[in-house]
Amino acid sequence: MKHRLFALCLLCLLAIGLTEGCTTRVDSDYYQYLENNHSQVVYPHIAAVFGYGFSPKVYQEEDRIYSFMGGIFNLWDINMYTILSETFKSEDFQNIFIKLHRNDFERNKIMIDDVAYEFKNCRAYINMRIETILNGKTKIVKEYHAEGRPQRGKMYWGKTFAMKNAIQQSTKTALDSLFLQYFTDLSAWWRKRPAQGK
């Protein structure tokens, strides 16, 4: 009976802690993180104007991260639409193209069709389906996967204060890896597009 009562009290304390603990938005200043950590990846240059957009599913990809290393009563929320939107507006992405802008009517377009995000084992895991349209007619759909750099040391030693930065860093390195794959493919597709459409 005592064991059952103790377990019940422990569960109540945990529930209270989870509801009343500190919640931090990882994406709130991600644009600043990108400004402070640009030019870490060399992307291929694509001499073209491209539009980009996001499917409605991407707006809904909101994740809540729990971590015993970062404090069991603390939560970290991340919205992948905000993360991706800031990524596409970043200096690194803008420098790939002659022009890259949010436009649903561009003949050359990158559409983020679906994204799945998970943070576990001290690193970010991202799956993404990207739809590419070239010259208003050629449509290519491909899925990509990447893992971010593990942040175990930062999470262990920094605890709550370093957790947000750890999530941002691992998320960025996962996106760096994923988009390097994608833009390498896009560069090849662009070079091989039909001659009459060039």
C-alpha positions as CSV (number, residue, x, y, z in Angstrom):
1,M,0.0,0.0,0.0
2,K,2.9,2.4,0.9
3,H,4.6,1.6,-2.4
4,R,1.4,2.3,-4.3
5,L,0.9,5.6,-2.5
6,F,4.5,6.6,-3.1
7,A,4.2,5.8,-6.8
8,L,1.0,7.9,-7.0
9,C,2.7,10.9,-5.3
10,L,5.6,10.6,-7.6
11,L,3.4,10.6,-10.7
12,C,1.5,13.6,-9.4
13,L,4.7,15.5,-8.9
14,L,5.9,14.6,-12.3
15,A,2.6,15.7,-13.9
16,I,2.7,19.0,-12.0
17,G,6.2,19.6,-13.0
18,L,5.5,18.9,-16.7
19,T,2.6,21.3,-16.7
20,E,4.3,24.1,-14.7
21,G,7.9,23.7,-15.8
22,C,9.6,26.1,-18.2
23,T,8.7,25.9,-21.8
24,T,11.2,27.3,-24.3
25,R,10.6,28.0,-28.0
26,V,13.6,26.8,-30.0
27,D,12.5,28.6,-33.2
28,S,11.9,32.0,-31.7
29,D,15.4,33.3,-32.5
30,Y,16.5,30.8,-35.1
31,Y,17.1,33.5,-37.6
32,Q,19.8,34.9,-35.3
33,Y,21.4,31.5,-34.9
34,L,21.6,31.2,-38.7
35,E,23.2,34.7,-38.9
36,N,25.8,33.7,-36.3
37,N,26.6,30.3,-37.9
38,H,26.5,30.9,-41.7
39,S,28.9,29.7,-44.4
40,Q,29.5,26.4,-42.7
41,V,28.5,24.4,-45.8
42,V,29.6,24.9,-49.4
43,Y,26.5,24.5,-51.6
44,P,26.6,24.3,-55.4
45,H,25.7,27.5,-57.3
46,I,22.6,27.3,-59.5
47,A,22.3,30.1,-62.0
48,A,18.6,30.5,-62.0
49,V,15.6,32.2,-60.3
50,F,13.6,29.8,-58.0
51,G,10.5,30.2,-56.0
52,Y,9.8,28.1,-52.9
53,G,6.8,27.2,-50.8
54,F,5.5,24.8,-48.1
55,S,2.5,22.4,-48.1
56,P,-0.1,22.8,-45.4
57,K,1.4,19.7,-43.7
58,V,4.6,21.5,-42.9
59,Y,2.8,24.2,-40.9
60,Q,1.5,21.5,-38.6
61,E,4.9,20.0,-37.8
62,E,5.1,21.2,-34.2
63,D,7.2,19.1,-31.8
64,R,7.7,19.1,-28.1
65,I,11.1,17.9,-26.7
66,Y,11.5,16.4,-23.3
67,S,15.0,15.7,-21.8
68,F,16.1,14.4,-18.4
69,M,19.5,15.8,-19.1
70,G,18.1,19.3,-19.7
71,G,15.8,19.0,-16.7
72,I,12.7,16.9,-16.4
73,F,10.4,19.8,-15.7
74,N,11.5,21.8,-18.8
75,L,10.1,21.5,-22.3
76,W,11.3,22.8,-25.6
77,D,8.9,23.5,-28.5
78,I,10.0,23.7,-32.1
79,N,7.9,24.5,-35.2
80,M,9.5,23.2,-38.4
81,Y,7.7,25.7,-40.7
82,T,9.4,28.6,-38.8
83,I,12.8,26.8,-38.9
84,L,12.5,26.1,-42.7
85,S,11.2,29.6,-43.5
86,E,14.2,31.2,-41.8
87,T,16.5,28.7,-43.5
88,F,15.2,29.6,-46.9
89,K,15.6,33.3,-46.2
90,S,19.2,32.8,-44.8
91,E,22.3,34.2,-46.6
92,D,23.5,30.7,-47.3
93,F,20.4,29.7,-49.3
94,Q,20.0,33.1,-51.0
95,N,23.6,32.9,-52.3
96,I,22.9,29.6,-54.1
97,F,20.6,31.2,-56.7
98,I,20.4,34.3,-58.8
99,K,17.2,34.8,-56.8
100,L,15.3,32.7,-54.4
101,H,12.0,34.0,-53.1
102,R,8.6,32.9,-51.7
103,N,6.6,32.6,-54.9
104,D,4.0,30.0,-55.8
105,F,3.9,31.0,-59.5
106,E,7.6,30.7,-60.4
107,R,8.4,28.3,-63.3
108,N,11.2,26.9,-61.2
109,K,10.0,26.0,-57.8
110,I,11.0,24.1,-54.6
111,M,8.1,22.8,-52.6
112,I,8.6,21.3,-49.2
113,D,5.8,18.7,-49.3
114,D,6.3,17.0,-46.0
115,V,8.7,17.0,-43.1
116,A,9.0,14.8,-40.0
117,Y,11.2,16.0,-37.1
118,E,12.4,14.1,-34.1
119,F,15.0,14.9,-31.4
120,K,16.2,11.8,-29.6
121,N,19.6,10.4,-28.4
122,C,20.9,14.0,-28.1
123,R,20.5,14.7,-31.8
124,A,17.9,15.8,-34.5
125,Y,16.5,13.4,-37.1
126,I,14.8,14.9,-40.1
127,N,12.9,13.2,-43.0
128,M,11.7,15.4,-45.8
129,R,9.9,15.0,-49.1
130,I,10.7,17.7,-51.6
131,E,8.9,18.4,-54.8
132,T,10.8,20.3,-57.5
133,I,9.4,21.9,-60.7
134,L,11.7,22.9,-63.5
135,N,10.6,25.1,-66.4
136,G,7.0,24.9,-65.3
137,K,6.7,21.3,-66.4
138,T,9.3,18.8,-65.2
139,K,8.3,17.5,-61.7
140,I,10.6,15.6,-59.5
141,V,9.7,14.2,-56.1
142,K,12.3,12.8,-53.8
143,E,12.7,12.0,-50.1
144,Y,15.7,12.9,-48.0
145,H,16.9,11.9,-44.6
146,A,19.6,13.4,-42.3
147,E,20.8,13.2,-38.7
148,G,22.2,16.2,-36.8
149,R,25.5,16.3,-34.9
150,P,25.0,14.8,-31.4
151,Q,25.0,17.3,-28.5
152,R,25.5,15.0,-25.5
153,G,28.3,17.0,-23.9
154,K,26.5,20.3,-24.2
155,M,23.3,18.9,-22.9
156,Y,25.0,17.1,-20.0
157,W,27.2,19.9,-18.8
158,G,25.0,22.9,-19.8
159,K,21.8,21.5,-18.5
160,T,18.8,23.7,-19.1
161,F,20.7,26.8,-20.3
162,A,22.5,24.9,-23.1
163,M,19.6,22.7,-24.2
164,K,18.1,25.3,-26.6
165,N,21.4,25.9,-28.3
166,A,22.0,22.1,-28.5
167,I,18.7,21.6,-30.3
168,Q,19.4,24.5,-32.7
169,Q,22.9,23.2,-33.5
170,S,21.8,19.6,-34.1
171,T,18.8,20.8,-36.1
172,K,21.0,23.0,-38.3
173,T,23.6,20.4,-39.0
174,A,20.8,17.9,-39.9
175,L,19.3,20.5,-42.3
176,D,22.8,21.3,-43.7
177,S,23.4,17.7,-44.5
178,L,19.9,17.2,-46.0
179,F,19.9,20.3,-48.2
180,L,23.5,19.6,-49.4
181,Q,22.1,16.3,-50.7
182,Y,19.1,18.1,-52.3
183,F,21.0,21.0,-53.8
184,T,23.6,18.7,-55.3
185,D,20.7,16.8,-56.9
186,L,19.0,20.0,-58.0
187,S,22.3,21.3,-59.6
188,A,22.5,18.0,-61.6
189,W,18.9,18.2,-62.6
190,W,19.3,21.8,-63.7
191,R,22.3,21.0,-65.9
192,K,20.4,18.1,-67.5
193,R,17.1,19.8,-68.1
194,P,15.8,19.6,-71.8
195,A,17.7,22.0,-74.1
196,Q,14.5,23.7,-75.3
197,G,13.6,24.7,-71.8
198,K,16.9,26.3,-71.0
